[in-house]
Amino acid sequence: MIALLGGTFNPPHNGHVALARAAKRRFEPAEFVVLVAARPGHKHVELDVETRARLARAAFPEDRVEVDEHERTVDTLRANGWDDPLFLIGADEFCDFPTWKDPDGVLARTRLAVATRPGYPRDRLDSVLATLSDPTRVTFFDLEPLPISSREIRDRIARGEPIDGLVPVAVVELIHELGLYRGYT
């Protein structure tokens, strides 16, 4: 089985790494692929995809990192020949899943593995499950919360504050080497 983790990774942080580790422990995929969105349909990203892919490779050195040219998950899944992969998302993202482009098409092509943190309101998750054509394609797994966001990391760098402990060491080194996010506002 192949597991997929998609995102902008602007930059990748320890929360992304923790999600990948928890999923690997829980599901034991034969392969783990990190998909770096070239042009995410839901947000504007200023940093080019090649640089973000380098950052992702630094954060996930043992995994395959690919650039995803599609704006929407269903299009990515349609374009690739994966055999019933496992697509990883967080609980908040899952609560927005009904607004994604063709959620039934997504579920027809992948199973969803939803990372939930302790205390997350189960009724929110159940209300989304009730809207799905095949809720059996969704599995929940536990993840200890790491209150980190890529925006916070970019802001810290722009203010000249350290990001040690928030991102993998190799990512810190690459950010400094390339002079990234210094003028971020």
Tab-separated table of C-alpha atoms in Angstrom:
chain	number	residue	atom	x	y	z
A	1	MET	CA	0.000	0.000	0.000
A	2	ILE	CA	1.144	3.513	-0.797
A	3	ALA	CA	0.505	6.477	1.499
A	4	LEU	CA	0.279	10.027	0.168
A	5	LEU	CA	0.865	13.281	2.036
A	6	GLY	CA	0.133	16.413	0.037
A	7	GLY	CA	0.663	20.052	0.824
A	8	THR	CA	2.400	23.285	-0.053
A	9	PHE	CA	5.234	22.664	2.448
A	10	ASN	CA	6.032	26.365	2.708
A	11	PRO	CA	8.027	25.348	4.721
A	12	PRO	CA	7.601	21.770	5.919
A	13	HIS	CA	7.652	21.610	9.712
A	14	ASN	CA	7.762	19.122	12.564
A	15	GLY	CA	3.965	18.806	12.519
A	16	HIS	CA	4.164	17.434	8.957
A	17	VAL	CA	6.950	15.067	10.003
A	18	ALA	CA	4.983	13.893	13.060
A	19	LEU	CA	1.939	13.218	10.865
A	20	ALA	CA	4.057	11.128	8.490
A	21	ARG	CA	5.636	9.158	11.356
A	22	ALA	CA	2.284	8.457	13.022
A	23	ALA	CA	0.792	7.294	9.726
A	24	LYS	CA	3.768	5.031	9.034
A	25	ARG	CA	3.438	3.440	12.474
A	26	ARG	CA	-0.323	3.002	12.180
A	27	PHE	CA	-0.638	1.855	8.554
A	28	GLU	CA	2.832	0.486	7.673
A	29	PRO	CA	2.738	1.555	4.009
A	30	ALA	CA	5.146	-0.084	1.581
A	31	GLU	CA	5.822	3.352	0.130
A	32	PHE	CA	5.330	6.908	1.372
A	33	VAL	CA	5.043	9.753	-1.144
A	34	VAL	CA	5.119	13.457	-0.304
A	35	LEU	CA	3.276	15.519	-2.929
A	36	VAL	CA	4.314	19.164	-3.139
A	37	ALA	CA	1.514	21.211	-4.692
A	38	ALA	CA	2.839	23.341	-7.552
A	39	ARG	CA	-0.281	25.516	-7.752
A	40	PRO	CA	-2.587	24.729	-4.857
A	41	GLY	CA	-6.163	25.587	-5.726
A	42	HIS	CA	-6.988	26.832	-2.230
A	43	LYS	CA	-4.167	29.315	-1.532
A	44	HIS	CA	-1.538	31.532	-3.111
A	45	VAL	CA	2.081	30.505	-2.545
A	46	GLU	CA	4.897	32.891	-3.427
A	47	LEU	CA	7.834	30.500	-3.057
A	48	ASP	CA	8.453	28.463	-6.214
A	49	VAL	CA	7.645	24.760	-6.212
A	50	GLU	CA	11.223	23.661	-6.912
A	51	THR	CA	12.433	25.322	-3.717
A	52	ARG	CA	9.512	23.934	-1.710
A	53	ALA	CA	10.291	20.462	-3.097
A	54	ARG	CA	13.919	20.859	-1.926
A	55	LEU	CA	12.640	21.769	1.528
A	56	ALA	CA	10.326	18.746	1.508
A	57	ARG	CA	13.203	16.455	0.501
A	58	ALA	CA	15.171	17.837	3.442
A	59	ALA	CA	12.240	17.176	5.796
A	60	PHE	CA	11.453	13.706	4.405
A	61	PRO	CA	14.826	12.285	3.306
A	62	GLU	CA	13.678	8.659	3.459
A	63	ASP	CA	10.546	9.230	1.358
A	64	ARG	CA	9.779	9.925	-2.272
A	65	VAL	CA	8.999	13.605	-2.895
A	66	GLU	CA	7.149	14.567	-6.076
A	67	VAL	CA	5.851	17.829	-7.486
A	68	ASP	CA	2.084	17.694	-7.957
A	69	GLU	CA	1.071	19.818	-10.954
A	70	HIS	CA	-2.672	19.474	-10.272
A	71	GLU	CA	-4.643	22.078	-8.350
A	72	ARG	CA	-7.134	19.630	-6.850
A	73	THR	CA	-6.708	16.270	-5.129
A	74	VAL	CA	-9.197	14.446	-7.341
A	75	ASP	CA	-7.246	15.531	-10.435
A	76	THR	CA	-3.996	14.278	-8.897
A	77	LEU	CA	-5.606	10.934	-8.131
A	78	ARG	CA	-7.112	10.648	-11.625
A	79	ALA	CA	-3.759	11.378	-13.287
A	80	ASN	CA	-1.736	8.812	-11.327
A	81	GLY	CA	-1.950	5.043	-11.475
A	82	TRP	CA	-1.912	4.388	-7.754
A	83	ASP	CA	-3.825	1.312	-6.658
A	84	ASP	CA	-6.137	2.402	-3.828
A	85	PRO	CA	-3.655	4.636	-1.999
A	86	LEU	CA	-4.093	6.071	1.469
A	87	PHE	CA	-4.336	9.882	1.452
A	88	LEU	CA	-3.406	11.575	4.735
A	89	ILE	CA	-5.177	14.672	6.017
A	90	GLY	CA	-5.770	16.352	9.341
A	91	ALA	CA	-9.105	16.544	11.148
A	92	ASP	CA	-9.645	20.230	10.331
A	93	GLU	CA	-9.011	19.544	6.663
A	94	PHE	CA	-11.409	16.596	6.813
A	95	CYS	CA	-14.142	18.883	8.125
A	96	ASP	CA	-13.739	20.885	4.889
A	97	PHE	CA	-13.698	17.732	2.740
A	98	PRO	CA	-17.314	18.106	1.507
A	99	THR	CA	-16.275	21.418	-0.124
A	100	TRP	CA	-13.429	19.800	-2.108
A	101	LYS	CA	-13.799	19.291	-5.836
A	102	ASP	CA	-15.652	15.969	-6.305
A	103	PRO	CA	-15.307	14.407	-2.837
A	104	ASP	CA	-17.030	11.227	-4.078
A	105	GLY	CA	-14.451	11.029	-6.862
A	106	VAL	CA	-11.683	11.371	-4.277
A	107	LEU	CA	-13.127	8.546	-2.178
A	108	ALA	CA	-13.523	6.352	-5.253
A	109	ARG	CA	-9.776	6.679	-5.910
A	110	THR	CA	-8.275	6.733	-2.416
A	111	ARG	CA	-8.957	5.930	1.188
A	112	LEU	CA	-8.635	8.829	3.608
A	113	ALA	CA	-6.561	8.534	6.762
A	114	VAL	CA	-7.589	11.372	9.045
A	115	ALA	CA	-5.261	12.382	11.871
A	116	THR	CA	-7.193	13.446	14.948
A	117	ARG	CA	-5.769	15.046	18.043
A	118	PRO	CA	-6.951	14.298	21.581
A	119	GLY	CA	-10.121	16.185	22.439
A	120	TYR	CA	-11.103	16.884	18.842
A	121	PRO	CA	-14.931	17.048	18.723
A	122	ARG	CA	-16.060	13.677	17.385
A	123	ASP	CA	-19.451	15.127	16.437
A	124	ARG	CA	-17.739	17.376	13.859
A	125	LEU	CA	-16.118	14.319	12.265
A	126	ASP	CA	-19.336	12.293	12.394
A	127	SER	CA	-21.296	15.079	10.712
A	128	VAL	CA	-18.850	14.989	7.767
A	129	LEU	CA	-18.966	11.190	7.620
A	130	ALA	CA	-22.757	11.374	7.335
A	131	THR	CA	-22.443	13.388	4.102
A	132	LEU	CA	-20.136	10.930	2.342
A	133	SER	CA	-21.226	8.376	-0.232
A	134	ASP	CA	-18.889	5.745	1.288
A	135	PRO	CA	-17.794	6.574	4.843
A	136	THR	CA	-16.089	3.167	5.103
A	137	ARG	CA	-13.290	4.698	2.987
A	138	VAL	CA	-12.312	6.930	5.942
A	139	THR	CA	-10.109	5.835	8.841
A	140	PHE	CA	-9.205	7.948	11.845
A	141	PHE	CA	-5.912	7.714	13.716
A	142	ASP	CA	-4.469	9.545	16.700
A	143	LEU	CA	-1.832	12.232	16.490
A	144	GLU	CA	-0.364	14.178	19.368
A	145	PRO	CA	-0.859	17.856	18.557
A	146	LEU	CA	2.078	20.059	17.646
A	147	PRO	CA	0.892	23.672	17.555
A	148	ILE	CA	3.027	24.715	14.583
A	149	SER	CA	2.043	26.427	11.356
A	150	SER	CA	4.073	27.242	8.260
A	151	ARG	CA	2.818	30.843	8.472
A	152	GLU	CA	4.146	31.147	12.044
A	153	ILE	CA	7.539	29.837	10.901
A	154	ARG	CA	7.699	32.314	7.996
A	155	ASP	CA	6.730	35.148	10.362
A	156	ARG	CA	9.413	34.119	12.891
A	157	ILE	CA	12.100	34.076	10.186
A	158	ALA	CA	11.006	37.500	8.907
A	159	ARG	CA	11.314	38.864	12.463
A	160	GLY	CA	14.765	37.284	12.847
A	161	GLU	CA	13.560	34.825	15.499
A	162	PRO	CA	14.871	31.254	15.732
A	163	ILE	CA	12.888	28.330	14.333
A	164	ASP	CA	14.911	25.570	15.977
A	165	GLY	CA	12.628	22.815	17.219
A	166	LEU	CA	9.841	23.837	14.840
A	167	VAL	CA	11.296	22.365	11.661
A	168	PRO	CA	13.768	19.541	11.003
A	169	VAL	CA	17.419	20.585	11.300
A	170	ALA	CA	18.034	19.976	7.572
A	171	VAL	CA	15.163	22.354	6.752
A	172	VAL	CA	16.552	25.050	9.073
A	173	GLU	CA	19.928	24.716	7.337
A	174	LEU	CA	18.409	24.933	3.846
A	175	ILE	CA	16.252	27.950	4.768
A	176	HIS	CA	19.371	29.760	6.045
A	177	GLU	CA	21.495	28.658	3.080
A	178	LEU	CA	18.935	29.942	0.572
A	179	GLY	CA	18.017	33.042	2.582
A	180	LEU	CA	14.321	32.162	2.501
A	181	TYR	CA	11.439	34.079	4.097
A	182	ARG	CA	13.560	37.015	5.289
A	183	GLY	CA	11.384	39.560	3.535
A	184	TYR	CA	8.150	37.716	4.231
A	185	THR	CA	5.257	39.833	5.485
